[in-house]
Amino acid sequence: VVALTSGGKDSTYAMVKCVEHGHKIVALGNLHPPVTSDEEIDSYMYQTVGHGQIGAIARAMELPLFRREIRGGALEQGLHYTCTEGDEVEDLYELLAEVVRQMPEVTAVSSGAVLSSYQRVRVEAVCARLGLASLAYLWQREQRTLLHEMICGGVEAIVVKAASLGLKRTHLGQTIAALRPTFERLHDEFGFHACGEGGEYE
């Protein structure tokens, strides 16, 4: 399995679930902003906050890391994806095609998609073109339950971006375990996504 990772909690925990289901992760894959752009870019597909730490994850796991610059944009925004020149999804295709060229033993791709059909459909479309299986073990999980499971499983994720009513600058740098009561309260008050699937936090 090649695991797509943004460095965030979802893609990281998706790797844990892959191993639990008997898969072997043999490489990591990451798409990053152009070197001339900001730390974060406006992408429908990719989380880029903190992408500079991806190398440390690969070194800690002692796995090869495949990276590619995000050159495209969100051109094809329909419910279904068809190959579209200049779309950011084609960057994912090129990344995974390179993985397959260098590591033909790879047969599947792990992603941390939880709620976004937009992302899941596009990962699956790319996988189908390359003859790979798409593994999305977090897909459609109830978010409060999933967050609890991550915390109990030892995921020590730190909030590096807050973008929601109810979250403040003081929440930055805190772990999801410390903020879980806040997330629960905000969920009860106005439907806050406990796993940040609405972009509430990274």
Coordinates of N, CA and C in Angstrom, one line a residue:
V1 N 0.8 -1.2 0.0 CA 0.0 0.0 0.0 C 0.9 1.3 0.0
V2 N 0.5 2.2 -0.8 CA 1.1 3.5 -0.7 C 0.1 4.4 0.0
A3 N 0.5 5.0 1.1 CA -0.4 5.8 1.9 C -0.3 7.3 1.5
L4 N -1.4 7.9 1.1 CA -1.4 9.3 0.8 C -1.5 10.0 2.2
T5 N -0.6 10.9 2.4 CA -0.5 11.6 3.7 C -0.4 13.1 3.6
S6 N -1.1 13.8 4.3 CA -1.0 15.3 4.4 C -0.2 15.7 5.7
G7 N 0.0 14.7 6.5 CA 0.6 15.0 7.8 C -0.5 15.2 8.9
G8 N -1.7 15.2 8.5 CA -2.9 15.4 9.4 C -3.3 14.1 10.1
K9 N -4.2 14.2 11.0 CA -4.6 13.1 11.8 C -5.4 12.0 11.0
D10 N -6.2 12.5 10.0 CA -7.0 11.5 9.3 C -6.1 10.6 8.4
S11 N -5.2 11.1 7.6 CA -4.4 10.3 6.8 C -3.5 9.4 7.6
T12 N -3.1 9.9 8.8 CA -2.2 9.2 9.7 C -3.0 8.0 10.3
Y13 N -4.2 8.3 10.8 CA -5.0 7.2 11.4 C -5.5 6.2 10.3
A14 N -5.6 6.6 9.1 CA -6.0 5.7 8.0 C -4.9 4.7 7.8
M15 N -3.6 5.1 8.0 CA -2.5 4.1 8.0 C -2.6 3.1 9.1
V16 N -3.0 3.5 10.3 CA -3.2 2.6 11.4 C -4.2 1.6 11.0
K17 N -5.3 2.0 10.5 CA -6.4 1.1 10.1 C -6.0 0.1 9.0
C18 N -5.2 0.6 8.1 CA -4.6 -0.3 7.0 C -3.9 -1.4 7.6
V19 N -3.0 -1.1 8.5 CA -2.2 -2.1 9.2 C -3.1 -3.1 10.0
E20 N -4.1 -2.5 10.7 CA -5.0 -3.4 11.4 C -5.7 -4.4 10.5
H21 N -6.0 -4.0 9.3 CA -6.7 -4.8 8.3 C -5.7 -5.7 7.5
G22 N -4.5 -5.8 8.0 CA -3.5 -6.7 7.4 C -2.7 -6.3 6.2
H23 N -2.8 -5.0 5.9 CA -2.1 -4.4 4.8 C -0.7 -4.0 5.2
K24 N 0.3 -4.0 4.3 CA 1.6 -3.5 4.5 C 1.9 -2.2 3.8
I25 N 2.2 -1.1 4.5 CA 2.5 0.2 3.9 C 3.9 0.1 3.5
V26 N 4.2 0.4 2.2 CA 5.5 0.3 1.7 C 6.1 1.7 1.2
A27 N 5.2 2.7 1.2 CA 5.6 4.0 0.7 C 4.6 5.1 1.1
L28 N 5.0 6.3 1.2 CA 4.1 7.4 1.4 C 4.0 8.3 0.2
G29 N 2.9 9.0 0.0 CA 2.7 9.9 -1.1 C 2.2 11.2 -0.6
N30 N 2.6 12.3 -1.2 CA 2.2 13.6 -0.7 C 2.2 14.6 -1.9
L31 N 1.2 15.4 -2.0 CA 1.1 16.5 -2.9 C 1.3 17.8 -2.2
H32 N 2.1 18.7 -2.7 CA 2.4 19.9 -1.9 C 2.3 21.1 -2.8
P33 N 2.2 22.3 -2.2 CA 2.0 23.5 -3.0 C 3.3 23.9 -3.7
P34 N 3.2 24.7 -4.8 CA 4.4 25.1 -5.4 C 5.4 25.8 -4.4
V35 N 6.6 25.7 -4.6 CA 7.6 26.3 -3.7 C 7.5 27.8 -3.6
T36 N 6.9 28.4 -4.6 CA 6.7 29.9 -4.7 C 5.4 30.4 -4.0
S37 N 4.6 29.4 -3.5 CA 3.3 29.8 -3.0 C 3.4 29.8 -1.4
D38 N 2.2 30.1 -0.8 CA 2.1 30.1 0.6 C 2.1 28.6 1.2
E39 N 2.2 28.5 2.5 CA 2.1 27.3 3.2 C 0.9 26.5 2.8
E40 N -0.2 27.3 2.7 CA -1.5 26.7 2.4 C -2.1 27.2 1.1
I41 N -2.6 26.4 0.2 CA -3.2 26.8 -1.0 C -4.7 26.5 -1.0
D42 N -5.5 27.1 -1.8 CA -6.9 26.9 -1.8 C -7.2 25.7 -2.8
S43 N -7.4 24.5 -2.2 CA -7.5 23.3 -2.9 C -8.8 22.6 -2.5
Y44 N -9.5 22.0 -3.5 CA -10.7 21.2 -3.1 C -10.2 19.8 -2.7
M45 N -9.0 19.4 -3.1 CA -8.6 18.0 -2.9 C -7.6 17.8 -1.8
Y46 N -6.7 18.8 -1.6 CA -5.6 18.5 -0.7 C -5.4 19.4 0.4
Q47 N -5.1 18.9 1.6 CA -4.8 19.7 2.8 C -3.3 19.9 2.7
T48 N -2.9 21.2 2.8 CA -1.5 21.5 2.6 C -0.8 22.1 3.9
V49 N -1.6 22.4 4.9 CA -1.1 23.0 6.1 C -0.1 22.1 6.7
G50 N 1.1 22.6 7.0 CA 2.1 21.7 7.7 C 2.8 20.7 6.8
H51 N 2.7 20.9 5.5 CA 3.3 19.9 4.5 C 4.8 19.8 4.7
G52 N 5.4 20.8 5.3 CA 6.9 20.8 5.5 C 7.3 19.7 6.4
Q53 N 6.4 19.1 7.2 CA 6.8 18.1 8.1 C 6.7 16.6 7.6
I54 N 6.2 16.5 6.3 CA 6.0 15.2 5.8 C 7.3 14.3 5.7
G55 N 8.4 15.0 5.4 CA 9.7 14.2 5.4 C 10.0 13.6 6.7
A56 N 9.7 14.3 7.8 CA 10.0 13.7 9.1 C 9.1 12.5 9.4
I57 N 7.9 12.5 8.9 CA 7.0 11.3 9.1 C 7.6 10.1 8.3
A58 N 8.0 10.3 7.1 CA 8.6 9.3 6.3 C 9.9 8.7 6.9
R59 N 10.7 9.6 7.4 CA 11.9 9.2 8.1 C 11.6 8.3 9.3
A60 N 10.6 8.8 10.1 CA 10.2 8.0 11.3 C 9.7 6.6 11.0
M61 N 9.0 6.5 9.8 CA 8.4 5.3 9.4 C 9.4 4.4 8.6
E62 N 10.6 5.1 8.3 CA 11.6 4.4 7.4 C 11.0 3.9 6.1
L63 N 10.3 4.8 5.5 CA 9.6 4.5 4.2 C 10.0 5.5 3.1
P64 N 10.0 5.1 1.9 CA 10.3 6.0 0.8 C 9.1 7.0 0.7
L65 N 9.4 8.2 0.3 CA 8.4 9.3 0.2 C 8.4 9.8 -1.2
F66 N 7.2 9.7 -1.8 CA 7.0 10.3 -3.2 C 6.2 11.6 -3.0
R67 N 6.8 12.7 -3.6 CA 6.1 14.0 -3.5 C 6.0 14.6 -4.9
R68 N 4.9 15.4 -5.1 CA 4.7 16.1 -6.3 C 4.1 17.4 -6.0
E69 N 4.5 18.4 -6.8 CA 3.9 19.7 -6.7 C 2.5 19.8 -7.3
I70 N 1.6 20.5 -6.6 CA 0.3 20.7 -7.1 C 0.3 21.8 -8.2
R71 N 0.1 21.4 -9.4 CA 0.2 22.3 -10.5 C -1.2 22.7 -11.1
G72 N -2.2 21.8 -10.9 CA -3.5 22.0 -11.5 C -4.4 22.8 -10.5
G73 N -5.6 23.0 -11.0 CA -6.7 23.6 -10.2 C -7.9 22.7 -10.2
A74 N -9.0 23.1 -9.5 CA -10.2 22.4 -9.5 C -11.1 22.7 -10.7
L75 N -10.7 22.1 -11.8 CA -11.4 22.4 -13.1 C -12.7 21.6 -13.2
E76 N -12.6 20.3 -13.0 CA -13.7 19.4 -13.1 C -14.3 19.2 -11.7
Q77 N -15.5 19.9 -11.5 CA -16.1 19.9 -10.1 C -17.4 19.1 -10.0
G78 N -17.7 18.3 -11.0 CA -18.9 17.5 -11.0 C -18.9 16.4 -10.0
L79 N -20.0 15.7 -9.9 CA -20.2 14.6 -9.0 C -19.3 13.4 -9.4
H80 N -19.0 13.3 -10.7 CA -18.1 12.3 -11.1 C -16.9 12.9 -11.8
Y81 N -15.8 12.2 -11.7 CA -14.6 12.8 -12.3 C -14.2 12.1 -13.6
T82 N -13.9 12.9 -14.6 CA -13.3 12.4 -15.9 C -12.0 13.1 -16.1
C83 N -11.1 12.4 -16.6 CA -9.7 12.9 -16.9 C -9.8 14.3 -17.5
T84 N -9.2 15.3 -16.8 CA -9.3 16.7 -17.3 C -7.9 17.3 -17.2
E85 N -7.4 17.6 -18.3 CA -6.0 18.3 -18.4 C -6.0 19.6 -17.6
G86 N -5.0 19.7 -16.7 CA -4.9 20.9 -15.9 C -5.7 20.9 -14.6
D87 N -6.4 19.7 -14.3 CA -7.0 19.6 -13.0 C -6.1 19.1 -12.0
E88 N -6.2 19.5 -10.7 CA -5.3 19.1 -9.7 C -5.4 17.6 -9.4
V89 N -6.4 16.9 -9.8 CA -6.5 15.5 -9.7 C -5.5 14.8 -10.6
E90 N -5.1 15.4 -11.7 CA -4.1 14.8 -12.6 C -2.7 14.8 -11.9
D91 N -2.5 15.7 -11.0 CA -1.3 15.7 -10.2 C -1.2 14.4 -9.3
L92 N -2.4 14.1 -8.8 CA -2.5 12.8 -8.0 C -2.2 11.6 -8.9
Y93 N -2.8 11.7 -10.1 CA -2.5 10.6 -11.1 C -1.0 10.4 -11.4
E94 N -0.4 11.5 -11.6 CA 1.1 11.5 -12.0 C 1.9 11.0 -10.8
L95 N 1.5 11.4 -9.6 CA 2.2 11.0 -8.4 C 2.1 9.5 -8.2
L96 N 0.9 8.9 -8.3 CA 0.7 7.5 -8.1 C 1.3 6.7 -9.3
A97 N 1.2 7.2 -10.5 CA 1.8 6.6 -11.6 C 3.3 6.4 -11.4
E98 N 4.0 7.4 -10.8 CA 5.4 7.3 -10.6 C 5.6 6.3 -9.5
V99 N 4.8 6.2 -8.5 CA 4.9 5.2 -7.4 C 4.9 3.8 -8.1
V100 N 3.9 3.6 -8.9 CA 3.7 2.3 -9.6 C 4.9 1.9 -10.5
R101 N 5.4 3.0 -11.2 CA 6.6 2.7 -12.0 C 7.8 2.3 -11.2
Q102 N 8.0 2.9 -10.0 CA 9.2 2.6 -9.2 C 8.9 1.4 -8.3
M103 N 7.7 1.2 -7.9 CA 7.4 0.1 -7.0 C 6.2 -0.7 -7.5
P104 N 6.4 -1.5 -8.5 CA 5.3 -2.3 -9.1 C 4.5 -3.2 -8.2
E105 N 5.1 -3.5 -7.0 CA 4.4 -4.3 -6.0 C 3.3 -3.6 -5.3
V106 N 3.2 -2.3 -5.5 CA 2.1 -1.6 -4.9 C 0.8 -1.9 -5.6
T107 N -0.2 -2.3 -4.8 CA -1.5 -2.6 -5.4 C -2.7 -1.8 -4.8
A108 N -2.4 -0.9 -3.8 CA -3.5 -0.2 -3.2 C -3.1 1.1 -2.7
V109 N -4.0 2.0 -2.5 CA -3.8 3.4 -2.0 C -4.6 3.7 -0.8
S110 N -4.0 4.2 0.2 CA -4.8 4.5 1.4 C -5.0 6.0 1.5
S111 N -6.2 6.5 1.8 CA -6.5 7.9 2.0 C -7.3 8.1 3.3
G112 N -7.3 9.3 3.8 CA -8.0 9.6 5.0 C -9.3 10.2 4.8
A113 N -9.9 10.1 3.7 CA -11.2 10.7 3.4 C -12.3 10.2 4.5
V114 N -13.0 11.1 5.1 CA -14.0 10.8 6.1 C -15.4 11.2 5.5
L115 N -15.5 12.4 5.0 CA -16.9 12.9 4.7 C -17.0 13.4 3.2
S116 N -15.8 13.7 2.6 CA -15.9 14.4 1.3 C -16.0 13.4 0.2
S117 N -17.2 13.3 -0.4 CA -17.4 12.5 -1.6 C -16.6 13.0 -2.8
Y118 N -16.4 14.3 -2.8 CA -15.6 14.9 -3.9 C -14.2 14.3 -3.9
Q119 N -13.6 14.2 -2.7 CA -12.2 13.6 -2.6 C -12.3 12.1 -2.9
R120 N -13.2 11.4 -2.3 CA -13.2 10.0 -2.4 C -13.4 9.6 -3.9
V121 N -14.4 10.2 -4.6 CA -14.6 9.9 -6.0 C -13.4 10.1 -6.8
R122 N -12.7 11.1 -6.6 CA -11.5 11.4 -7.4 C -10.3 10.5 -7.1
V123 N -10.1 10.1 -5.8 CA -9.1 9.1 -5.5 C -9.5 7.8 -6.2
E124 N -10.7 7.4 -6.1 CA -11.2 6.1 -6.7 C -11.0 6.2 -8.2
A125 N -11.3 7.3 -8.9 CA -11.1 7.4 -10.3 C -9.7 7.3 -10.7
V126 N -8.8 7.9 -10.0 CA -7.3 7.8 -10.3 C -6.9 6.3 -10.1
C127 N -7.3 5.7 -9.0 CA -7.0 4.3 -8.7 C -7.4 3.4 -9.8
A128 N -8.7 3.6 -10.3 CA -9.2 2.8 -11.4 C -8.3 2.9 -12.6
R129 N -7.9 4.0 -12.9 CA -7.0 4.2 -14.1 C -5.7 3.5 -14.0
L130 N -5.2 3.3 -12.8 CA -3.9 2.7 -12.5 C -4.0 1.3 -12.1
G131 N -5.2 0.8 -12.0 CA -5.4 -0.6 -11.6 C -5.1 -0.9 -10.1
L132 N -5.4 0.2 -9.3 CA -5.1 0.1 -7.8 C -6.4 0.1 -7.1
A133 N -6.4 -0.6 -5.9 CA -7.5 -0.5 -5.0 C -7.4 0.7 -4.1
S134 N -8.6 1.3 -3.8 CA -8.7 2.5 -3.0 C -9.1 2.0 -1.6
L135 N -8.3 2.3 -0.6 CA -8.6 1.9 0.8 C -9.0 3.2 1.6
A136 N -10.2 3.3 2.0 CA -10.7 4.5 2.8 C -11.4 4.0 4.0
Y137 N -10.6 3.6 5.0 CA -11.2 2.9 6.2 C -11.9 3.9 7.1
L138 N -11.7 5.2 6.9 CA -12.4 6.2 7.8 C -13.7 6.7 7.1
W139 N -14.0 6.3 5.9 CA -15.1 6.8 5.2 C -16.4 6.6 5.9
Q140 N -17.1 7.8 6.0 CA -18.5 7.8 6.6 C -18.6 7.4 8.0
R141 N -17.4 7.4 8.7 CA -17.5 7.1 10.2 C -18.1 8.2 10.9
E142 N -18.9 7.9 12.0 CA -19.5 9.0 12.8 C -18.3 9.7 13.5
Q143 N -18.3 11.1 13.3 CA -17.1 11.8 13.6 C -16.7 11.8 15.1
R144 N -17.7 11.9 16.0 CA -17.3 12.0 17.4 C -16.8 10.6 17.8
T145 N -17.4 9.6 17.3 CA -16.9 8.2 17.6 C -15.4 8.0 17.1
L146 N -15.2 8.5 15.8 CA -13.9 8.4 15.2 C -12.9 9.2 16.0
L147 N -13.2 10.4 16.4 CA -12.3 11.2 17.1 C -11.9 10.5 18.4
H148 N -12.9 10.0 19.1 CA -12.6 9.3 20.4 C -11.7 8.1 20.1
E149 N -11.9 7.4 19.0 CA -11.1 6.2 18.7 C -9.7 6.6 18.4
M150 N -9.5 7.7 17.7 CA -8.2 8.2 17.4 C -7.4 8.5 18.7
I151 N -8.1 9.3 19.6 CA -7.4 9.7 20.8 C -7.1 8.4 21.6
C152 N -8.0 7.5 21.8 CA -7.7 6.3 22.5 C -6.6 5.4 21.8
G153 N -6.5 5.6 20.5 CA -5.5 4.8 19.8 C -4.1 5.5 19.8
G154 N -4.0 6.6 20.5 CA -2.7 7.2 20.7 C -2.3 8.3 19.7
V155 N -3.3 8.7 18.9 CA -3.0 9.8 17.9 C -2.9 11.1 18.7
E156 N -1.7 11.7 18.7 CA -1.5 12.9 19.5 C -1.4 14.1 18.5
A157 N -2.6 14.4 17.9 CA -2.6 15.4 16.8 C -2.7 16.8 17.5
I158 N -2.0 17.8 16.9 CA -2.0 19.2 17.5 C -2.7 20.1 16.5
V159 N -3.6 20.9 17.0 CA -4.3 21.8 16.1 C -3.4 23.0 15.7
V160 N -3.3 23.1 14.3 CA -2.4 24.2 13.8 C -3.1 25.3 13.0
K161 N -4.4 25.1 12.9 CA -5.2 26.1 12.2 C -6.6 26.0 12.7
A162 N -7.2 27.1 13.0 CA -8.6 27.2 13.5 C -9.4 28.1 12.6
A163 N -10.5 27.7 12.1 CA -11.3 28.5 11.1 C -12.8 28.3 11.3
S164 N -13.2 28.4 12.6 CA -14.6 28.2 12.9 C -15.1 29.0 14.1
L165 N -16.3 29.4 14.0 CA -17.0 30.0 15.2 C -16.8 29.1 16.4
G166 N -16.3 29.7 17.5 CA -16.1 28.9 18.7 C -14.7 28.5 19.0
L167 N -13.8 28.6 17.9 CA -12.4 28.3 18.1 C -11.6 29.6 18.0
K168 N -10.6 29.7 18.9 CA -9.9 30.9 19.0 C -8.4 30.6 18.9
R169 N -7.6 31.7 18.8 CA -6.2 31.5 18.7 C -5.6 30.7 19.8
T170 N -6.2 30.8 21.0 CA -5.7 30.1 22.2 C -5.8 28.6 22.0
H171 N -6.7 28.1 21.1 CA -6.8 26.7 20.8 C -5.7 26.1 20.0
L172 N -4.9 27.0 19.3 CA -3.8 26.5 18.5 C -2.7 25.9 19.4
G173 N -2.1 24.9 18.9 CA -1.1 24.2 19.7 C -1.6 23.2 20.7
Q174 N -2.9 23.1 20.9 CA -3.5 22.1 21.8 C -3.8 20.8 21.1
T175 N -3.8 19.7 21.8 CA -4.1 18.4 21.2 C -5.6 18.2 21.0
I176 N -5.9 17.3 20.1 CA -7.3 17.0 19.9 C -7.9 16.4 21.2
A177 N -7.1 15.7 22.0 CA -7.6 15.1 23.3 C -8.0 16.2 24.2
A178 N -7.1 17.3 24.3 CA -7.4 18.4 25.2 C -8.7 19.2 24.7
L179 N -8.8 19.2 23.4 CA -9.9 20.0 22.8 C -11.2 19.2 22.6
R180 N -11.2 17.9 22.9 CA -12.4 17.1 22.6 C -13.6 17.7 23.3
P181 N -13.6 18.1 24.6 CA -14.8 18.6 25.2 C -15.3 19.9 24.5
T182 N -14.4 20.7 24.0 CA -14.8 21.9 23.3 C -15.4 21.5 22.0
F183 N -14.8 20.5 21.3 CA -15.4 20.1 20.0 C -16.8 19.5 20.2
E184 N -17.0 18.7 21.3 CA -18.3 18.1 21.6 C -19.3 19.2 21.9
R185 N -18.9 20.3 22.7 CA -19.8 21.4 23.0 C -20.2 22.1 21.7
L186 N -19.3 22.4 20.9 CA -19.6 23.1 19.7 C -20.4 22.3 18.7
H187 N -20.3 21.0 18.7 CA -21.1 20.1 17.9 C -22.6 20.2 18.4
D188 N -22.7 20.2 19.7 CA -24.1 20.2 20.3 C -24.7 21.6 20.0
E189 N -23.9 22.6 20.0 CA -24.4 24.0 19.9 C -24.8 24.3 18.4
F190 N -23.9 23.9 17.5 CA -24.3 24.3 16.1 C -23.8 23.4 15.0
G191 N -23.6 22.1 15.4 CA -23.3 21.1 14.4 C -21.9 21.1 13.9
F192 N -21.0 21.6 14.7 CA -19.5 21.6 14.5 C -19.1 20.1 14.2
H193 N -18.3 20.0 13.1 CA -17.7 18.7 12.8 C -16.6 18.3 13.7
A194 N -16.8 17.3 14.5 CA -15.8 17.0 15.5 C -14.4 16.6 14.9
C195 N -14.4 16.1 13.7 CA -13.1 15.7 13.1 C -12.6 16.8 12.1
G196 N -13.3 18.0 12.2 CA -12.9 19.1 11.3 C -13.2 18.9 9.9
E197 N -14.2 18.1 9.5 CA -14.5 17.8 8.1 C -15.2 19.0 7.4
G198 N -15.6 20.0 8.1 CA -16.2 21.2 7.5 C -15.1 22.3 7.4
G199 N -13.8 21.9 7.6 CA -12.8 22.9 7.6 C -12.6 23.7 8.8
E200 N -13.3 23.2 9.9 CA -13.2 23.9 11.2 C -11.8 24.1 11.7
Y201 N -11.0 23.1 11.6 CA -9.6 23.1 12.1 C -8.8 22.1 11.3
E202 N -7.5 22.4 11.4 CA -6.5 21.4 10.8 C -5.5 21.1 11.9

